[in-house]
Amino acid sequence: MSDAATTHRAIDAVWRIESTRLIAGLTRIVRDVAVAEDLAQDALVAALEQWPESGIPENPGAWLMVTAKRRGIDALRRRATLERKQEMIGRELELIQQLDQPDLVAQVDEVEDDVLRLIFMTCHPVLSQDARVALTLRLVGGLSTPEIARAFLAPEATVAQRIVRAKRTLTQAHVPFEVPGSDVLAERLSAVLEVVYLVFNEGYAATAGEHWTRPALCDDALRLGRILAGLLPREPEVHGLLALMELQASRLRARVGPGGAPVLLADQDRARWDRLLVQRGLAALRRAEALSGALGPYTLQAAIAGCHARARTFEETDWPRIVALYDGLAALTGSPVVELNRAVAVTMAFGPQAGLELVDTLAEDPALRDYHLLPSVRGDLLVRLGRSAEARDEFVRAADLCANDRERELLLSRAVATTEPR
């Protein structure tokens, strides 16, 4: 590999590490996330032009910030000269003074505060969920637009437009660059955690495409979760979500067999589970439980994942404990998907007939009408009860509703298996 190629790879690594802090710090100064990203990108271009010749500086993050501020000063001076509007000149000269401060490297606490403010801004409720996800991955996760498009199987132009519109919306809505006050913090934090977990889930069980898992997306979500845990150490649900993601991510290698075929939990080789991630997940779960009075939804889900992680085999799983945890989660969320998962746990603890009775009560729920896992679970229960013909129909229906190629193949293979003589 050439020296230039090696330098470009190093620059890419630096950008992944520093871009979030850089954009956050610039947003605090210019109060416009779109302008801040443009300045950060200008600094990146300068690095790509200069570092192959001059070498990577000792403090690349500080170099990028200095360069971005200088680009900002130049741009603001040009704009002030062209506009000649007294009010605008006054505002932009004020920005120039802020950008031109001699203390170019912010204190650690200030940087962390800026990153937290940026996360709350990119996950602001004024944006649609799709926009929150794309903008958070772009500005906080450090992913490029093509990377986000590939991850969510969306056209690159669509993702680019989504990001541009999101930044414009934040500017037009005058969304403040701040951590929300205590009166709305819980609600706003819930929106942030929802975005992070949505990213993780798309990596853990892809909703569409030819791959059942996308580990890179899980890694991105874990990075965001770890950032949040460091920034909000006293928030139990932050640690609960991190615990849940660490524990679920520990199974990723075992979830896929040769050729990319899905491997269900009961059939997984637990020796392939990542024990370091298990340990990290259980530690985060203990922190969440220690901080909680009543456990929140992410901590309850992490506790369920912890039951699986502690069991040496599928048969040794503490299913009654999992049922009890699902009882609490269902009461807290009122989610029919949680009720479906609870029915699976009831099956394992008390038998398929008990589970089927619960599943059948969910059959008419509008939220589950097109949810492929409802007929999939029902098919599995019917197999256990020896009702093969009915089970086959359920697996076929589940396959018809499923958008993921690998999972659809699994469901159709199960439909075939129920009709084959034993």
Coordinates of C-alpha atoms in Angstrom, one line a residue:
M1 CA 0.0 0.0 0.0
S2 CA 1.4 3.5 -0.9
D3 CA 2.2 6.1 1.7
A4 CA -0.7 8.3 0.3
A5 CA -3.2 5.4 0.7
T6 CA -2.0 4.7 4.2
T7 CA -2.4 8.4 5.1
H8 CA -5.9 8.5 3.6
R9 CA -6.9 5.5 5.7
A10 CA -5.5 7.2 8.8
I11 CA -7.4 10.4 8.0
D12 CA -10.6 8.3 7.7
A13 CA -9.9 6.8 11.1
V14 CA -9.3 10.2 12.6
W15 CA -12.5 11.6 11.1
R16 CA -14.5 8.7 12.6
I17 CA -13.1 9.6 16.0
E18 CA -13.1 13.4 15.8
S19 CA -16.0 14.4 13.6
T20 CA -18.7 14.3 16.3
R21 CA -16.8 16.5 18.7
L22 CA -15.8 18.8 15.8
I23 CA -19.3 19.3 14.5
A24 CA -20.7 19.6 18.1
G25 CA -18.1 22.3 19.0
L26 CA -18.7 24.2 15.8
T27 CA -22.5 24.0 16.3
R28 CA -22.1 25.6 19.8
I29 CA -20.4 28.5 18.1
V30 CA -22.3 29.1 14.9
R31 CA -25.7 27.8 16.2
D32 CA -26.5 26.2 12.9
V33 CA -25.8 22.5 12.5
A34 CA -25.7 22.7 8.7
V35 CA -23.1 25.4 8.7
A36 CA -21.1 23.5 11.3
E37 CA -21.1 20.4 9.2
D38 CA -20.0 22.4 6.2
L39 CA -17.1 23.9 8.1
A40 CA -16.1 20.4 9.4
Q41 CA -16.2 19.1 5.9
D42 CA -14.0 22.0 4.7
A43 CA -11.5 21.0 7.4
L44 CA -11.6 17.4 6.3
V45 CA -10.8 18.5 2.7
A46 CA -7.9 20.5 3.9
A47 CA -6.6 17.5 5.8
L48 CA -6.9 15.3 2.7
E49 CA -4.9 18.0 0.8
Q50 CA -2.2 18.7 3.3
W51 CA -1.6 15.7 5.6
P52 CA -0.2 13.4 2.8
E53 CA 2.6 16.0 2.4
S54 CA 3.0 17.4 5.9
G55 CA 2.1 14.2 7.9
I56 CA -0.6 13.7 10.5
P57 CA -0.4 16.3 13.2
E58 CA 0.2 15.4 16.8
N59 CA -3.3 16.5 17.8
P60 CA -5.4 16.0 14.7
G61 CA -8.6 16.9 16.4
A62 CA -7.3 20.3 17.4
W63 CA -5.9 20.8 13.9
L64 CA -9.3 20.1 12.4
M65 CA -11.0 22.5 14.8
V66 CA -8.5 25.3 14.1
T67 CA -8.8 24.8 10.4
A68 CA -12.6 24.8 10.5
K69 CA -12.7 28.0 12.6
R70 CA -10.4 29.7 10.1
R71 CA -12.6 28.7 7.2
G72 CA -15.6 30.0 9.2
I73 CA -13.9 33.3 9.8
D74 CA -13.1 33.7 6.1
A75 CA -16.6 32.8 5.0
L76 CA -18.3 35.1 7.6
R77 CA -16.0 38.0 6.6
R78 CA -16.8 37.5 2.9
R79 CA -20.6 37.3 3.7
A80 CA -20.5 40.4 5.9
T81 CA -18.7 42.4 3.2
L82 CA -21.2 41.3 0.5
E83 CA -24.5 41.7 2.5
R84 CA -23.8 45.2 4.0
K85 CA -26.7 44.8 6.3
Q86 CA -26.0 46.4 9.7
E87 CA -27.8 43.8 11.8
M88 CA -26.3 40.9 9.9
I89 CA -22.8 42.5 10.0
G90 CA -23.1 42.9 13.8
R91 CA -24.2 39.3 14.3
E92 CA -21.5 37.9 12.0
L93 CA -18.7 40.1 13.5
E94 CA -19.8 38.7 16.9
L95 CA -19.4 35.1 15.4
I96 CA -16.0 36.1 14.0
Q97 CA -14.9 37.1 17.5
Q98 CA -16.1 33.8 18.9
L99 CA -14.4 31.8 16.3
D100 CA -11.2 33.8 16.6
Q101 CA -10.7 33.0 20.3
P102 CA -7.1 32.2 21.2
D103 CA -8.1 29.2 23.2
L104 CA -8.7 26.9 20.3
V105 CA -9.0 23.6 22.1
A106 CA -12.1 23.3 24.3
Q107 CA -11.9 21.7 27.7
V108 CA -12.9 18.1 28.0
D109 CA -16.1 18.8 29.9
E110 CA -17.1 21.4 27.4
V111 CA -16.5 19.0 24.5
E112 CA -18.6 16.3 26.2
D113 CA -21.4 18.8 26.8
D114 CA -21.3 19.8 23.1
V115 CA -21.6 16.2 22.0
L116 CA -24.6 15.6 24.3
R117 CA -26.3 18.8 22.9
L118 CA -25.7 17.6 19.4
I119 CA -27.3 14.2 20.1
F120 CA -30.4 15.9 21.5
M121 CA -30.5 18.2 18.5
T122 CA -30.3 15.4 15.9
C123 CA -33.0 13.4 17.7
H124 CA -35.3 16.4 18.2
P125 CA -39.1 15.6 17.9
V126 CA -39.5 18.2 15.2
L127 CA -37.9 15.7 12.8
S128 CA -39.4 12.5 11.5
Q129 CA -38.0 9.2 12.8
D130 CA -36.3 8.5 9.5
A131 CA -34.7 12.0 9.5
R132 CA -33.5 11.5 13.1
V133 CA -31.9 8.2 12.3
A134 CA -30.1 9.5 9.2
L135 CA -29.0 12.8 10.8
T136 CA -27.7 11.1 14.0
L137 CA -25.7 8.5 12.0
R138 CA -24.3 11.3 9.8
L139 CA -23.3 13.8 12.5
V140 CA -22.9 11.7 15.6
G141 CA -22.1 8.3 14.1
G142 CA -19.7 9.8 11.5
L143 CA -21.1 7.7 8.7
S144 CA -21.1 9.0 5.1
T145 CA -24.4 9.4 3.2
P146 CA -23.6 6.3 1.0
E147 CA -22.9 4.2 4.1
I148 CA -26.2 5.2 5.6
A149 CA -28.0 4.4 2.3
R150 CA -26.4 1.0 2.1
A151 CA -27.2 0.2 5.7
F152 CA -30.9 0.9 5.3
L153 CA -31.2 -0.2 1.6
A154 CA -32.3 3.2 0.6
P155 CA -31.4 5.2 -2.5
E156 CA -28.4 7.5 -1.8
A157 CA -30.2 10.5 -3.2
T158 CA -33.2 9.8 -0.8
V159 CA -30.9 9.7 2.2
A160 CA -29.0 12.8 1.1
Q161 CA -32.3 14.8 0.7
R162 CA -33.5 13.5 4.1
I163 CA -30.3 14.8 5.7
V164 CA -30.5 18.2 4.0
R165 CA -34.2 18.6 4.9
A166 CA -33.5 17.6 8.5
K167 CA -30.8 20.3 8.9
R168 CA -33.0 22.9 7.2
T169 CA -35.9 22.0 9.5
L170 CA -33.7 22.4 12.6
T171 CA -32.6 25.8 11.4
Q172 CA -36.0 27.0 10.5
A173 CA -37.5 25.7 13.7
H174 CA -34.8 27.5 15.7
V175 CA -34.1 24.3 17.7
P176 CA -31.8 25.3 20.5
F177 CA -28.4 23.7 20.9
E178 CA -28.9 22.6 24.5
V179 CA -29.5 19.7 26.8
P180 CA -33.3 19.8 27.6
G181 CA -34.4 21.0 31.0
S182 CA -35.4 18.5 33.7
D183 CA -39.1 19.1 32.9
V184 CA -38.8 17.5 29.4
L185 CA -35.5 15.5 29.8
A186 CA -37.1 12.1 30.2
E187 CA -39.3 12.5 27.2
R188 CA -36.5 13.8 25.0
L189 CA -34.1 11.2 26.2
S190 CA -36.7 8.5 25.3
A191 CA -36.6 9.8 21.7
V192 CA -32.8 9.6 21.7
L193 CA -32.7 6.1 23.0
E194 CA -35.4 5.1 20.5
V195 CA -33.2 6.2 17.6
V196 CA -30.2 4.3 18.9
Y197 CA -32.2 1.1 19.4
L198 CA -33.8 1.4 16.0
V199 CA -30.4 1.5 14.4
F200 CA -29.3 -1.5 16.5
N201 CA -32.4 -3.5 15.7
E202 CA -31.9 -3.0 12.0
G203 CA -28.5 -4.4 12.3
Y204 CA -29.5 -7.3 14.6
A205 CA -32.5 -8.4 12.6
A206 CA -32.6 -6.6 9.2
T207 CA -36.1 -5.9 8.1
A208 CA -35.3 -6.3 4.4
G209 CA -32.6 -7.3 2.0
E210 CA -30.5 -10.4 1.5
H211 CA -28.6 -10.4 4.9
W212 CA -30.3 -11.4 8.2
T213 CA -27.9 -9.3 10.2
R214 CA -25.8 -6.2 9.6
P215 CA -23.1 -6.2 12.3
A216 CA -21.7 -2.8 11.2
L217 CA -25.0 -1.1 12.1
C218 CA -24.9 -2.8 15.5
D219 CA -21.4 -1.5 16.0
D220 CA -22.6 2.0 15.2
A221 CA -25.5 1.8 17.7
L222 CA -23.2 0.4 20.3
R223 CA -20.8 3.3 19.8
L224 CA -23.7 5.8 20.2
G225 CA -24.9 3.9 23.3
R226 CA -21.4 4.0 24.9
I227 CA -21.1 7.7 24.2
L228 CA -24.5 8.3 25.9
A229 CA -23.5 6.1 28.9
G230 CA -20.4 8.2 29.4
L231 CA -22.3 11.5 29.0
L232 CA -25.3 10.6 31.2
P233 CA -23.9 8.2 33.9
R234 CA -26.8 8.7 36.3
E235 CA -29.6 7.8 33.8
P236 CA -30.6 4.1 34.4
E237 CA -32.3 3.6 31.0
V238 CA -29.2 4.7 29.2
H239 CA -27.3 1.9 30.9
G240 CA -30.3 -0.4 30.4
L241 CA -30.2 0.2 26.6
L242 CA -26.5 -0.3 26.5
A243 CA -26.8 -3.5 28.4
L244 CA -29.5 -4.8 26.1
M245 CA -27.4 -4.0 23.0
E246 CA -24.2 -5.5 24.4
L247 CA -26.0 -8.7 25.4
Q248 CA -27.8 -9.1 22.1
A249 CA -24.7 -8.2 20.1
S250 CA -22.8 -11.0 21.9
R251 CA -24.9 -13.5 19.9
L252 CA -24.3 -12.0 16.4
R253 CA -21.7 -14.5 15.3
A254 CA -23.9 -17.4 16.3
R255 CA -27.0 -16.0 14.7
V256 CA -25.7 -16.8 11.2
G257 CA -24.6 -20.2 9.9
P258 CA -22.6 -21.2 6.8
G259 CA -23.7 -19.2 3.7
G260 CA -25.5 -16.6 5.8
A261 CA -28.5 -18.8 6.8
P262 CA -30.3 -17.7 10.0
V263 CA -29.7 -19.7 13.2
L264 CA -32.4 -19.5 15.8
L265 CA -31.7 -19.1 19.5
A266 CA -32.4 -22.7 20.4
D267 CA -29.9 -23.9 17.8
Q268 CA -27.1 -21.5 18.4
D269 CA -23.6 -22.7 19.4
R270 CA -23.2 -20.7 22.6
A271 CA -19.5 -21.2 22.5
R272 CA -19.6 -18.6 19.7
W273 CA -21.2 -16.0 21.8
D274 CA -18.8 -13.1 22.6
R275 CA -18.1 -13.5 26.3
L276 CA -16.5 -10.0 26.6
L277 CA -19.7 -8.4 25.3
V278 CA -21.7 -10.6 27.7
Q279 CA -19.6 -9.4 30.6
R280 CA -19.9 -5.8 29.5
G281 CA -23.7 -6.2 29.1
L282 CA -24.2 -7.8 32.5
A283 CA -22.1 -5.0 34.1
A284 CA -24.2 -2.3 32.4
L285 CA -27.3 -4.2 33.6
R286 CA -26.1 -4.1 37.2
R287 CA -25.5 -0.3 36.9
A288 CA -29.0 0.2 35.5
E289 CA -30.6 -1.8 38.2
A290 CA -28.6 0.0 40.9
L291 CA -29.7 3.4 39.6
S292 CA -33.4 2.4 39.1
G293 CA -36.3 2.5 41.5
A294 CA -38.7 0.8 39.1
L295 CA -37.0 -0.8 36.1
G296 CA -37.7 0.9 32.7
P297 CA -38.4 -0.9 29.4
Y298 CA -34.8 -1.1 28.2
T299 CA -33.6 -2.4 31.6
L300 CA -36.4 -5.0 31.7
Q301 CA -35.4 -6.2 28.1
A302 CA -31.8 -6.3 29.2
A303 CA -32.7 -8.4 32.2
I304 CA -34.5 -10.8 29.8
A305 CA -31.3 -10.9 27.6
G306 CA -29.3 -11.5 30.8
C307 CA -31.3 -14.6 31.5
H308 CA -30.3 -16.0 28.1
A309 CA -26.7 -14.9 28.6
R310 CA -26.4 -16.7 32.0
A311 CA -27.8 -20.0 30.7
R312 CA -25.2 -22.4 29.6
T313 CA -27.7 -24.2 27.3
F314 CA -31.1 -23.3 25.9
E315 CA -32.7 -25.9 28.1
E316 CA -31.2 -24.3 31.3
T317 CA -32.8 -21.0 30.5
D318 CA -34.9 -19.6 33.5
W319 CA -38.1 -19.3 31.5
P320 CA -40.4 -18.6 34.5
R321 CA -38.1 -15.6 35.4
I322 CA -38.4 -14.4 31.7
V323 CA -42.2 -14.7 31.9
A324 CA -42.2 -12.6 35.0
L325 CA -40.0 -9.9 33.4
Y326 CA -42.3 -9.9 30.3
D327 CA -45.2 -9.4 32.6
G328 CA -43.6 -6.2 33.9
L329 CA -42.6 -5.1 30.4
A330 CA -46.1 -5.7 29.0
A331 CA -47.7 -3.8 31.8
L332 CA -45.3 -0.9 31.2
T333 CA -45.5 -0.7 27.5
G334 CA -48.9 -2.1 26.5
S335 CA -47.1 -3.4 23.3
P336 CA -48.7 -6.3 21.4
V337 CA -45.2 -7.2 20.2
V338 CA -44.1 -7.6 23.8
E339 CA -47.2 -9.7 24.4
L340 CA -46.2 -12.0 21.5
N341 CA -42.8 -12.4 22.9
R342 CA -44.3 -13.1 26.3
A343 CA -46.4 -15.9 24.7
V344 CA -43.2 -17.5 23.5
A345 CA -41.8 -17.4 27.0
V346 CA -45.0 -18.8 28.4
T347 CA -44.7 -21.7 25.9
M348 CA -41.2 -22.5 27.1
A349 CA -42.2 -22.3 30.7
F350 CA -45.7 -23.9 30.7
G351 CA -46.2 -25.6 27.4
P352 CA -47.4 -24.9 23.8
Q353 CA -51.1 -25.0 24.5
A354 CA -50.8 -22.1 27.1
G355 CA -48.7 -20.2 24.5
L356 CA -51.2 -20.8 21.7
E357 CA -54.1 -19.5 23.8
L358 CA -52.2 -16.2 24.3
V359 CA -51.2 -15.9 20.6
D360 CA -54.7 -16.4 19.5
T361 CA -55.9 -13.5 21.6
L362 CA -53.5 -11.3 19.6
A363 CA -54.5 -12.5 16.2
E364 CA -57.0 -9.6 15.6
D365 CA -54.8 -6.9 16.9
P366 CA -54.4 -4.3 14.1
A367 CA -50.8 -3.6 15.1
L368 CA -49.9 -7.3 14.3
R369 CA -52.0 -7.8 11.2
D370 CA -49.0 -7.6 8.8
Y371 CA -46.4 -8.6 11.4
H372 CA -44.7 -11.7 10.0
L373 CA -43.6 -13.0 13.4
L374 CA -47.2 -13.6 14.5
P375 CA -47.9 -16.4 12.1
S376 CA -44.3 -17.6 12.5
V377 CA -44.8 -18.0 16.3
R378 CA -48.2 -19.6 15.8
G379 CA -46.7 -22.0 13.3
D380 CA -44.0 -23.1 15.7
L381 CA -46.6 -23.7 18.4
L382 CA -48.8 -25.7 16.1
V383 CA -45.8 -27.9 15.2
R384 CA -45.2 -28.6 18.9
L385 CA -48.9 -29.6 19.2
G386 CA -48.7 -31.9 16.2
R387 CA -50.9 -29.8 14.0
S388 CA -48.6 -29.9 10.9
A389 CA -51.0 -28.9 8.2
E390 CA -52.1 -25.8 10.1
A391 CA -48.4 -25.0 10.9
R392 CA -47.4 -25.2 7.2
D393 CA -50.1 -22.6 6.3
E394 CA -48.9 -20.3 9.1
F395 CA -45.2 -20.5 7.9
V396 CA -46.2 -19.8 4.3
R397 CA -48.3 -16.8 5.5
A398 CA -45.3 -15.6 7.5
A399 CA -43.0 -15.9 4.5
D400 CA -45.4 -13.9 2.4
L401 CA -45.3 -11.0 5.0
C402 CA -41.5 -11.1 5.4
A403 CA -39.3 -8.7 3.5
N404 CA -36.0 -10.2 4.5
D405 CA -34.7 -12.8 1.9
R406 CA -32.9 -15.0 4.4
E407 CA -35.7 -15.1 6.9
R408 CA -38.2 -15.8 4.2
E409 CA -36.1 -18.8 3.1
L410 CA -36.1 -20.1 6.6
L411 CA -39.8 -19.8 7.0
L412 CA -40.5 -21.6 3.7
S413 CA -38.0 -24.3 4.6
R414 CA -40.0 -24.8 7.9
A415 CA -43.2 -25.0 5.9
V416 CA -41.7 -27.8 3.7
A417 CA -40.4 -29.6 6.8
T418 CA -43.8 -29.8 8.4
T419 CA -45.2 -31.7 5.4
E420 CA -42.3 -34.2 5.0
P421 CA -42.8 -37.7 6.5
R422 CA -40.8 -38.3 9.7

